Amino acid sequence: MYYNSALLLADAEKLGISLSDDALAKFDLLAHLMIEQNKTMNLTAITDPDGIAVKHFADSISALTAADFELGARVLDVGTGAGFPGLPLLIVRPDLKLTMLDSTAKKLKYVSSAAESLGLSPEILHARAEEAGRKPEYREGFDVVCSRAVAALNVLCEYCLPFVKVGGCFIAMKSAKAGEEIEQAQAAIKLLGGKITDEKSFKLSDGGERNLIVIKKISHIPPKYPRVSAQIAKKPL
Ligand code: SAM
């Protein structure tokens, strides 16, 4: 086994998520593919079986506990990198209509081929979030948007909230220090039509703190957002 399935099962049980034998086998294949690819490109620093099980797989699927992922829901993973949280979410919930977005084509090429090997078919979107969020086919088109380890919450909200349907939600997957980030993002959340409706704090078996910040979209995104990359970087909301 390329990951510690007992650790993943233990964390999944704590989260209230049940994993089929088929899902556990797919997680093993994904761990194997990632380790192999990591020999020739810089995908992840976490390659040990315990780390993969907890920091990548259990952490990714924890998003399922933060919102109602209805059957066939349209879900977006912003800044998916090596496929997290998107690929684990799709392994556990193959019914989801998942789009995986990143600005780095090389990583998406790996994600696309890993998904194919796993028998999964997410939509792969090579774009900057702030550009895709202005396109009619993506703007306010998703039930749930997730993002992990991409940017500080105030910036992340400008990347992610434009994609969320009114009534849908954005789940920001954060480690410790979520309180400070939330403070700094209050104005951005309000301006972008969002409202924090839940904050879930928990620990996985590595002992590290995790926070899922759930931001519900309560009104339409004002037309001027998202702004262009340079403005977001120069003057974050
Ligand atoms: N979400 C993955 C994870 O948790 O393992 C990857 C995290 S990695 C640190 C951040 C990723 O976000 C990179 O792959 C980067 O290319 C992508 N990214 C950063 N800013 C972005 C933007 N504005 N639009 C699209 N992708 C972006």
XYZ file of N, CA and C and ligand atoms in Angstrom:
738
model
N 0.833 -1.214 0.000
C 0.000 0.000 0.000
C 0.865 1.261 0.000
N 0.463 2.230 -0.796
C 1.231 3.482 -0.886
C 0.730 4.538 0.097
N -0.368 4.242 0.810
C -0.845 5.151 1.860
C -1.348 4.291 3.009
N -1.493 4.921 4.185
C -1.927 4.176 5.361
C -3.459 4.164 5.402
N -4.038 3.077 4.902
C -5.497 3.038 4.774
C -6.176 3.008 6.146
N -5.491 2.432 7.160
C -6.098 2.380 8.493
C -6.272 3.800 9.050
N -5.259 4.646 8.805
C -5.359 6.037 9.282
C -6.474 6.774 8.556
N -6.559 6.565 7.236
C -7.630 7.238 6.481
C -8.994 6.765 6.982
N -9.131 5.446 7.197
C -10.412 4.914 7.675
C -10.780 5.487 9.040
N -9.772 5.599 9.916
C -10.028 6.122 11.272
C -10.485 7.575 11.200
N -9.794 8.379 10.386
C -10.190 9.796 10.278
C -11.554 9.937 9.599
N -11.778 9.124 8.571
C -13.069 9.191 7.867
C -14.204 8.839 8.836
N -13.970 7.852 9.677
C -15.012 7.458 10.627
C -15.311 8.604 11.594
N -14.248 9.263 12.067
C -14.451 10.413 12.968
C -15.251 11.513 12.275
N -15.044 11.636 10.976
C -15.752 12.676 10.216
C -17.168 12.232 9.823
N -17.458 10.947 10.037
C -18.779 10.430 9.662
C -18.890 10.099 8.179
N -17.739 9.794 7.553
C -17.740 9.468 6.125
C -17.402 7.988 5.974
N -18.252 7.237 5.257
C -17.904 5.824 5.079
C -17.220 5.636 3.721
N -16.244 4.745 3.712
C -15.445 4.541 2.498
C -15.598 3.102 2.025
N -15.935 2.927 0.761
C -16.110 1.582 0.211
C -14.737 0.960 -0.091
N -14.713 -0.349 -0.309
C -13.459 -1.015 -0.685
C -12.949 -0.462 -2.011
N -13.891 -0.151 -2.900
C -13.508 0.408 -4.197
C -12.814 1.765 -3.999
N -13.356 2.602 -3.113
C -12.733 3.907 -2.852
C -11.334 3.703 -2.250
N -11.204 2.765 -1.321
C -9.887 2.535 -0.689
C -8.856 2.079 -1.721
N -9.292 1.261 -2.668
C -8.375 0.803 -3.729
C -8.001 1.978 -4.632
N -8.980 2.841 -4.915
C -8.682 4.009 -5.764
C -7.717 4.959 -5.061
N -7.856 5.114 -3.755
C -6.915 5.964 -3.023
C -5.490 5.406 -3.145
N -5.380 4.080 -3.143
C -4.042 3.477 -3.258
C -3.442 3.760 -4.637
N -4.270 3.624 -5.657
C -3.787 3.912 -7.010
C -3.388 5.390 -7.120
N -4.192 6.268 -6.550
C -3.872 7.697 -6.613
C -2.541 7.987 -5.900
N -2.339 7.367 -4.725
C -1.078 7.573 -3.993
C 0.097 7.109 -4.851
N -0.070 5.959 -5.492
C 0.989 5.411 -6.336
C 1.303 6.354 -7.504
N 0.258 6.809 -8.187
C 0.455 7.698 -9.347
C 1.143 8.995 -8.932
N 0.744 9.524 -7.774
C 1.318 10.793 -7.306
C 2.800 10.616 -6.952
N 3.121 9.511 -6.276
C 4.519 9.255 -5.898
C 5.388 9.094 -7.149
N 4.862 8.371 -8.134
C 5.624 8.181 -9.379
C 5.864 9.517 -10.085
N 4.791 10.305 -10.226
C 4.903 11.584 -10.934
C 5.820 12.549 -10.187
N 5.812 12.429 -8.876
C 6.607 13.334 -8.040
C 8.109 13.126 -8.235
N 8.477 12.000 -8.858
C 9.904 11.751 -9.116
C 10.407 12.673 -10.219
N 9.518 13.106 -11.093
C 9.962 13.949 -12.208
C 9.412 15.370 -12.162
N 8.446 15.634 -11.283
C 8.000 17.027 -11.125
C 7.629 17.299 -9.674
N 7.669 18.588 -9.327
C 7.451 18.955 -7.937
C 5.952 19.089 -7.645
N 5.344 17.930 -7.294
C 3.900 17.953 -7.052
C 3.573 18.172 -5.589
N 4.305 17.479 -4.713
C 3.989 17.523 -3.285
C 5.217 17.179 -2.454
N 5.265 17.749 -1.247
C 6.357 17.398 -0.320
C 5.937 16.220 0.551
N 4.676 15.848 0.466
C 4.155 14.776 1.346
C 4.053 13.487 0.554
N 4.946 12.547 0.844
C 4.946 11.294 0.069
C 4.968 10.049 0.966
N 5.013 10.246 2.301
C 5.022 9.079 3.197
C 3.581 8.577 3.360
N 3.410 7.262 3.609
C 2.061 6.680 3.644
C 1.122 7.332 4.671
N 1.652 7.710 5.841
C 0.791 8.347 6.855
C 0.390 9.753 6.408
N 1.376 10.484 5.898
C 1.112 11.860 5.449
C 0.095 11.895 4.314
N 0.260 10.994 3.350
C -0.686 10.963 2.227
C -2.103 10.674 2.739
N -2.209 9.701 3.652
C -3.531 9.303 4.155
C -4.227 10.454 4.877
N -3.456 11.173 5.707
C -4.088 12.179 6.571
C -4.074 13.566 5.932
N -2.852 14.032 5.557
C -2.721 15.427 5.105
C -3.314 15.645 3.716
N -3.314 14.600 2.884
C -3.929 14.760 1.567
C -5.356 14.189 1.526
N -5.511 12.901 1.859
C -6.802 12.267 1.607
C -7.870 12.643 2.657
N -7.555 12.413 3.943
C -8.574 12.704 4.967
C -8.897 14.197 4.980
N -7.862 15.025 4.892
C -8.088 16.472 4.893
C -8.996 16.879 3.719
N -8.740 16.323 2.547
C -9.553 16.671 1.370
C -11.020 16.286 1.552
N -11.265 15.055 2.016
C -12.668 14.618 2.078
C -13.424 15.270 3.237
N -12.690 15.900 4.166
C -13.377 16.571 5.284
C -14.334 17.648 4.767
N -14.068 18.177 3.563
C -14.966 19.207 3.002
C -16.407 18.699 2.910
N -16.565 17.376 2.746
C -17.915 16.812 2.600
C -18.772 17.020 3.843
N -18.121 17.307 4.984
C -18.883 17.471 6.230
C -19.354 18.915 6.420
N -18.908 19.819 5.534
C -19.158 21.243 5.773
C -20.405 21.773 5.074
N -20.920 21.023 4.102
C -22.074 21.529 3.356
C -22.858 20.357 2.788
N -24.045 20.657 2.280
C -24.832 19.626 1.601
C -24.315 19.492 0.182
N -23.648 18.400 -0.101
C -23.245 18.128 -1.481
C -24.354 17.263 -2.062
N -25.317 17.908 -2.710
C -26.448 17.126 -3.216
C -26.001 16.209 -4.350
N -26.799 15.181 -4.605
C -26.488 14.242 -5.681
C -26.303 15.009 -6.988
N -25.178 14.803 -7.641
C -24.932 15.460 -8.931
C -24.620 16.945 -8.821
N -24.297 17.423 -7.625
C -24.023 18.856 -7.450
C -22.849 19.285 -8.321
N -22.895 20.539 -8.797
C -21.781 21.074 -9.591
C -20.787 21.702 -8.615
N -19.564 21.161 -8.608
C -18.551 21.527 -7.603
C -17.286 21.993 -8.307
N -16.633 23.015 -7.740
C -15.388 23.533 -8.317
C -14.280 23.504 -7.265
N -13.102 23.024 -7.676
C -11.911 23.053 -6.822
C -10.968 24.112 -7.404
N -10.792 25.207 -6.678
C -9.977 26.324 -7.183
C -8.526 26.168 -6.709
N -7.586 26.115 -7.663
C -6.169 25.936 -7.335
C -5.910 24.508 -6.883
N -6.343 23.578 -7.702
C -6.321 22.148 -7.305
C -4.903 21.582 -7.178
N -3.914 22.175 -7.840
C -2.528 21.698 -7.730
C -2.406 20.248 -8.147
N -1.982 19.394 -7.209
C -1.847 17.965 -7.500
C -3.181 17.224 -7.377
N -4.289 17.989 -7.305
C -5.608 17.347 -7.303
C -6.314 17.311 -5.962
N -5.979 18.286 -5.092
C -6.586 18.301 -3.752
C -7.322 19.600 -3.476
N -8.548 19.515 -2.991
C -9.265 18.328 -2.544
C -9.998 17.546 -3.644
N -9.966 18.008 -4.902
C -10.872 17.482 -5.924
C -10.863 15.972 -6.132
N -9.672 15.391 -6.347
C -9.664 13.949 -6.683
C -10.212 13.083 -5.537
N -9.777 13.295 -4.280
C -10.394 12.513 -3.200
C -11.910 12.717 -3.091
N -12.372 13.948 -3.309
C -13.827 14.182 -3.252
C -14.542 13.337 -4.303
N -13.962 13.276 -5.496
C -14.602 12.539 -6.585
C -14.499 11.016 -6.389
N -13.429 10.573 -5.722
C -13.321 9.139 -5.409
C -14.469 8.734 -4.473
N -14.745 9.591 -3.475
C -15.796 9.250 -2.504
C -17.187 9.540 -3.073
N -17.271 10.592 -3.916
C -18.578 10.999 -4.463
C -18.500 11.121 -5.992
N -18.434 9.947 -6.697
C -18.295 9.996 -8.155
C -19.497 10.622 -8.870
N -20.594 10.853 -8.148
C -21.773 11.483 -8.770
C -21.581 12.991 -8.981
N -20.604 13.590 -8.284
C -20.453 15.053 -8.376
C -19.985 15.461 -9.760
N -20.460 16.631 -10.211
C -19.964 17.196 -11.485
C -18.838 18.134 -11.108
N -17.631 17.608 -11.111
C -16.499 18.355 -10.558
C -15.674 19.041 -11.645
N -15.339 20.301 -11.405
C -14.388 21.022 -12.255
C -13.148 21.295 -11.417
N -11.966 21.027 -12.011
C -10.711 21.249 -11.303
C -9.941 22.342 -12.037
N -9.734 23.454 -11.343
C -9.129 24.631 -11.976
C -7.738 24.890 -11.407
N -6.811 25.211 -12.290
C -5.490 25.667 -11.838
C -4.861 26.495 -12.957
N -3.923 27.366 -12.559
C -3.247 28.186 -13.564
C -1.999 27.497 -14.110
N -1.627 26.350 -13.523
C -0.414 25.653 -13.959
C -0.770 24.442 -14.840
N -0.465 24.533 -16.116
C -0.862 23.486 -17.068
C -0.212 22.132 -16.752
N 1.039 22.171 -16.302
C 1.767 20.917 -16.043
C 1.082 20.068 -14.970
N 0.638 20.752 -13.918
C -0.032 20.013 -12.841
C -1.358 19.447 -13.337
N -2.060 20.239 -14.160
C -3.358 19.769 -14.661
C -3.208 18.577 -15.595
N -2.084 18.526 -16.306
C -1.854 17.395 -17.203
C -1.757 16.104 -16.367
N -1.032 16.200 -15.258
C -0.943 15.044 -14.351
C -2.326 14.712 -13.781
N -3.065 15.740 -13.300
C -4.382 15.513 -12.677
C -5.318 14.829 -13.666
N -5.285 15.282 -14.903
C -6.158 14.727 -15.925
C -5.830 13.253 -16.173
N -4.528 12.944 -16.245
C -4.173 11.554 -16.520
C -4.431 10.675 -15.288
N -4.235 11.227 -14.076
C -4.544 10.449 -12.857
C -6.050 10.160 -12.811
N -6.859 11.177 -13.118
C -8.319 10.982 -13.085
C -8.720 9.881 -14.069
N -8.117 9.911 -15.242
C -8.448 8.902 -16.251
C -8.094 7.498 -15.745
N -6.910 7.362 -15.140
C -6.512 6.056 -14.597
C -7.477 5.577 -13.516
N -8.077 6.532 -12.802
C -9.010 6.183 -11.725
C -10.428 5.947 -12.244
N -10.626 6.145 -13.548
C -11.963 5.971 -14.122
C -12.886 7.132 -13.776
N -12.305 8.304 -13.497
C -13.116 9.473 -13.136
C -13.004 10.512 -14.247
N -14.050 11.326 -14.412
C -13.950 12.318 -15.494
C -14.335 13.731 -15.063
N -13.467 14.367 -14.266
C -13.728 15.773 -13.935
C -13.486 16.654 -15.153
N -14.072 17.853 -15.127
C -13.703 18.853 -16.140
C -12.403 19.495 -15.670
N -11.439 19.619 -16.587
C -10.141 20.215 -16.249
C -10.122 21.620 -16.837
N -9.879 22.604 -16.002
C -9.946 23.996 -16.465
C -8.626 24.715 -16.189
N -7.918 24.982 -17.301
C -6.643 25.686 -17.167
C -6.908 27.184 -17.265
N -6.873 27.864 -16.130
C -7.180 29.301 -16.126
C -6.769 29.891 -14.795
N -6.641 31.198 -14.774
C -6.538 31.887 -13.496
C -7.968 32.050 -12.986
N -8.155 31.850 -11.693
C -9.501 31.907 -11.116
C -10.169 33.240 -11.425
N -9.411 34.325 -11.289
C -10.018 35.650 -11.437
C -10.403 35.944 -12.892
N -9.857 35.176 -13.836
C -10.283 35.329 -15.237
C -11.500 34.443 -15.522
N -11.432 33.184 -15.084
C -12.558 32.264 -15.324
C -13.833 32.777 -14.640
N -13.676 33.444 -13.515
C -14.835 33.929 -12.758
C -15.626 35.016 -13.463
N -15.105 35.529 -14.564
C -15.837 36.538 -15.342
C -16.562 35.903 -16.528
N -16.282 34.627 -16.784
C -16.893 33.977 -17.957
C -18.297 33.468 -17.613
N -19.265 33.736 -18.506
C -20.654 33.382 -18.202
C -20.849 31.897 -17.889
N -20.047 31.019 -18.522
C -20.274 29.582 -18.283
C -19.821 29.135 -16.884
N -19.057 29.974 -16.210
C -18.597 29.610 -14.865
C -19.135 30.541 -13.771
N -19.416 31.798 -14.150
C -19.838 32.793 -13.154
C -21.151 32.384 -12.495
N -21.160 32.335 -11.189
C -22.333 31.943 -10.387
C -22.952 30.643 -10.910
N -22.089 29.694 -11.311
C -22.582 28.453 -11.901
C -22.387 27.212 -11.029
N -21.856 27.364 -9.823
C -21.517 26.186 -9.006
C -22.300 26.158 -7.690
N -22.682 24.932 -7.290
C -23.370 24.762 -6.007
C -22.385 24.897 -4.850
N -21.204 24.299 -5.028
C -20.185 24.336 -3.973
C -18.825 24.614 -4.612
N -18.073 25.528 -4.011
C -16.690 25.790 -4.431
C -15.787 25.499 -3.233
N -14.694 24.759 -3.478
C -13.751 24.432 -2.395
C -12.374 24.932 -2.797
N -11.565 25.263 -1.814
C -10.187 25.624 -2.124
C -9.317 25.396 -0.912
N -8.120 24.826 -1.153
C -7.188 24.548 -0.056
C -5.808 25.064 -0.433
N -5.196 25.803 0.486
C -3.794 26.232 0.363
C -3.512 27.042 -0.897
N -4.357 28.016 -1.177
C -4.166 28.814 -2.392
C -3.835 30.278 -2.080
N -4.543 30.903 -1.140
C -4.292 32.323 -0.838
C -4.937 32.658 0.501
N -4.608 33.840 1.008
C -5.251 34.312 2.242
C -6.744 34.507 1.968
N -7.555 34.384 3.011
C -9.007 34.323 2.823
C -9.585 35.539 2.095
N -9.065 36.749 2.360
C -9.635 37.927 1.679
C -9.415 37.843 0.167
N -8.232 37.394 -0.238
C -7.938 37.229 -1.673
C -8.710 36.026 -2.234
N -8.732 34.964 -1.460
C -9.408 33.733 -1.891
C -10.898 33.977 -2.165
N -11.500 34.847 -1.359
C -12.922 35.148 -1.565
C -13.141 35.819 -2.918
N -12.221 36.662 -3.315
C -12.393 37.315 -4.633
C -12.176 36.300 -5.758
N -11.321 35.303 -5.529
C -11.149 34.231 -6.522
C -12.396 33.344 -6.582
N -12.950 32.997 -5.421
C -13.924 31.893 -5.349
C -15.395 32.312 -5.346
N -15.747 33.393 -4.652
C -17.178 33.725 -4.541
C -17.840 34.041 -5.887
N -17.116 34.585 -6.876
C -17.777 34.817 -8.171
C -18.332 33.539 -8.806
N -17.806 32.388 -8.449
C -18.249 31.131 -9.064
C -19.505 30.548 -8.398
N -19.820 31.021 -7.192
C -20.871 30.361 -6.401
C -22.250 30.906 -6.761
N -23.194 29.991 -6.976
C -24.603 30.370 -7.211
C -25.154 31.042 -5.965
N -26.101 31.924 -6.121
C -26.794 32.439 -4.936
C -27.507 31.244 -4.288
N -27.295 31.073 -2.980
C -27.848 29.908 -2.278
C -26.821 28.793 -2.126
N -25.735 28.839 -2.914
C -24.655 27.855 -2.805
C -23.612 28.317 -1.797
N -22.503 27.607 -1.713
C -21.505 28.021 -0.720
C -20.071 27.772 -1.165
N -19.198 28.511 -0.519
C -17.749 28.377 -0.704
C -17.182 27.812 0.606
N -16.388 26.737 0.481
C -15.740 26.152 1.664
C -14.253 26.439 1.581
N -13.767 27.290 2.468
C -12.333 27.589 2.529
C -11.713 26.619 3.530
N -10.737 25.818 3.022
C -10.140 24.773 3.858
C -8.820 25.308 4.403
N -8.813 25.577 5.691
C -7.667 26.255 6.302
C -7.082 25.425 7.426
N -5.776 25.663 7.698
C -5.198 25.028 8.889
C -5.379 25.997 10.057
N -4.411 26.107 10.908
C -4.566 26.986 12.070
C -4.646 28.455 11.638
N -4.853 29.330 12.577
C -4.902 30.797 12.382
C -6.089 31.241 11.551
N -7.153 30.441 11.487
C -8.306 30.839 10.681
C -8.955 32.107 11.234
N -8.911 32.274 12.553
C -9.564 33.428 13.187
C -9.050 34.745 12.630
N -7.732 34.864 12.547
C -7.117 36.095 12.036
C -7.537 36.351 10.587
N -7.497 35.285 9.782
C -7.856 35.430 8.361
C -9.309 35.856 8.208
N -10.158 35.312 9.051
C -11.582 35.661 8.982
C -11.760 37.149 9.292
N -11.069 37.610 10.341
C -11.124 39.034 10.706
C -10.799 39.901 9.490
N -9.678 39.537 8.827
C -9.197 40.348 7.704
C -10.064 40.222 6.455
N -10.933 39.217 6.431
C -11.728 38.989 5.214
C -13.175 39.462 5.347
N -13.537 39.988 6.508
C -14.954 40.344 6.740
C -15.491 41.288 5.666
N -14.716 42.339 5.356
C -15.195 43.335 4.389
C -15.342 42.702 3.010
N -14.355 41.884 2.621
C -14.388 41.232 1.303
C -15.614 40.327 1.183
N -15.888 39.562 2.222
C -17.012 38.610 2.181
C -18.327 39.356 1.937
N -18.491 40.466 2.668
C -19.731 41.249 2.550
C -19.861 41.864 1.147
N -18.763 42.446 0.705
C -18.749 43.106 -0.605
C -19.060 42.136 -1.745
N -18.657 40.878 -1.580
C -18.784 39.892 -2.665
C -20.072 39.056 -2.552
N -20.958 39.477 -1.654
C -22.267 38.812 -1.560
C -22.269 37.561 -0.701
N -21.287 37.449 0.198
C -21.214 36.243 1.028
C -21.555 36.491 2.487
N -21.731 35.395 3.212
C -21.981 35.484 4.653
C -21.430 34.196 5.286
N -20.606 34.340 6.314
C -20.097 33.130 6.984
C -21.245 32.484 7.746
N -21.513 31.219 7.428
C -22.626 30.545 8.110
C -22.140 29.437 9.029
N -20.871 29.050 8.895
C -20.372 27.979 9.758
C -18.850 27.995 9.789
N -18.290 27.589 10.907
C -16.837 27.401 10.999
C -16.640 26.112 11.760
N -16.053 25.134 11.096
C -15.857 23.840 11.754
C -14.390 23.685 12.072
N -14.072 23.460 13.338
C -12.683 23.220 13.747
C -12.553 21.787 14.196
N -11.510 21.128 13.777
C -11.308 19.739 14.208
C -9.846 19.363 14.019
N -9.504 18.197 14.568
C -8.137 17.693 14.396
C -8.195 16.355 13.684
N -7.241 16.115 12.799
C -7.106 14.791 12.182
C -6.037 14.037 12.958
N -5.736 12.801 12.528
C -4.832 11.997 13.371
C -3.398 12.497 13.415
N -3.030 13.460 12.585
C -1.685 14.033 12.720
C -1.628 15.089 13.839
N -2.779 15.371 14.461
C -2.814 16.307 15.583
C -2.922 17.766 15.167
N -2.791 18.048 13.877
C -2.849 19.437 13.406
C -4.277 19.961 13.351
N -4.408 21.268 13.581
C -5.740 21.867 13.566
C -6.213 22.109 12.128
N -7.481 21.876 11.877
C -8.088 22.167 10.577
C -9.314 23.033 10.798
N -9.577 23.903 9.848
C -10.762 24.750 9.923
C -11.446 24.782 8.567
N -12.738 24.534 8.588
C -13.532 24.666 7.360
C -14.423 25.890 7.546
N -14.176 26.908 6.738
C -14.969 28.130 6.840
C -16.011 28.078 5.726
N -17.266 28.100 6.114
C -18.340 27.981 5.128
C -18.948 29.358 4.883
N -18.878 29.798 3.625
C -19.394 31.117 3.271
C -20.542 30.931 2.284
N -21.721 31.289 2.725
C -22.900 31.132 1.858
C -23.030 32.354 0.958
N -23.427 32.113 -0.281
C -23.625 33.228 -1.208
C -25.050 33.711 -1.020
N -25.211 34.925 -0.501
C -26.575 35.396 -0.228
C -27.058 36.429 -1.242
N -26.128 37.015 -2.010
C -26.583 37.921 -3.072
C -25.615 37.863 -4.251
N -26.062 38.393 -5.401
C -25.239 38.308 -6.615
C -23.930 39.065 -6.458
N -22.951 38.608 -7.201
C -21.626 39.243 -7.164
C -21.697 40.577 -7.937
N -21.230 41.681 -7.368
C -21.248 42.936 -8.124
C -20.421 42.795 -9.415
N -20.857 43.428 -10.516
C -20.207 43.225 -11.819
C -18.709 43.534 -11.826
N -18.240 44.427 -10.960
C -16.810 44.787 -11.037
C -15.871 43.708 -10.476
N -16.417 42.674 -9.858
C -15.566 41.615 -9.296
C -15.708 40.320 -10.079
N -14.653 39.489 -10.168
C -13.311 39.734 -9.653
C -12.554 40.758 -10.497
N -11.668 41.498 -9.841
C -10.847 42.468 -10.569
C -9.681 41.734 -11.240
N -8.897 42.465 -12.036
C -7.757 41.817 -12.700
C -6.685 41.474 -11.654
N -5.839 40.486 -12.014
C -4.839 39.947 -11.059
C -4.009 41.051 -10.403
N -3.525 42.006 -11.220
C -2.616 43.019 -10.682
C -3.307 43.845 -9.597
N -4.588 44.137 -9.821
C -5.319 44.928 -8.819
C -5.572 44.132 -7.547
N -5.870 42.848 -7.709
C -6.107 41.997 -6.528
C -4.835 41.951 -5.684
N -3.687 41.808 -6.383
C -2.414 41.707 -5.658
C -2.045 43.048 -5.012
N -2.309 44.140 -5.742
C -1.882 45.462 -5.263
C -2.788 45.964 -4.145
N -4.074 45.720 -4.290
C -5.034 46.255 -3.320
C -6.045 45.175 -2.929
N -5.607 44.179 -2.125
C -6.551 43.121 -1.742
C -7.731 43.691 -0.959
N -8.891 43.110 -1.144
C -10.099 43.620 -0.475
C -9.967 43.497 1.041
N -5.063 22.814 -3.518
C -3.854 22.025 -3.624
C -3.467 21.406 -2.312
O -4.069 21.769 -1.298
O -2.587 20.532 -2.275
C -2.692 22.848 -4.219
C -2.164 23.944 -3.381
S -0.810 24.785 -4.146
C 0.047 25.374 -2.768
C -1.610 26.224 -4.818
C -2.126 26.026 -6.222
O -2.995 27.118 -6.551
C -1.035 25.988 -7.281
O -1.168 24.834 -8.072
C -1.253 27.263 -8.096
O -0.943 27.083 -9.473
C -2.732 27.527 -7.884
N -3.145 28.939 -7.967
C -2.684 29.972 -7.220
N -3.307 31.125 -7.582
C -4.187 30.793 -8.569
C -5.128 31.551 -9.363
N -5.285 32.860 -9.181
N -5.863 30.891 -10.279
C -5.684 29.559 -10.470
N -4.826 28.799 -9.765
C -4.082 29.410 -8.821
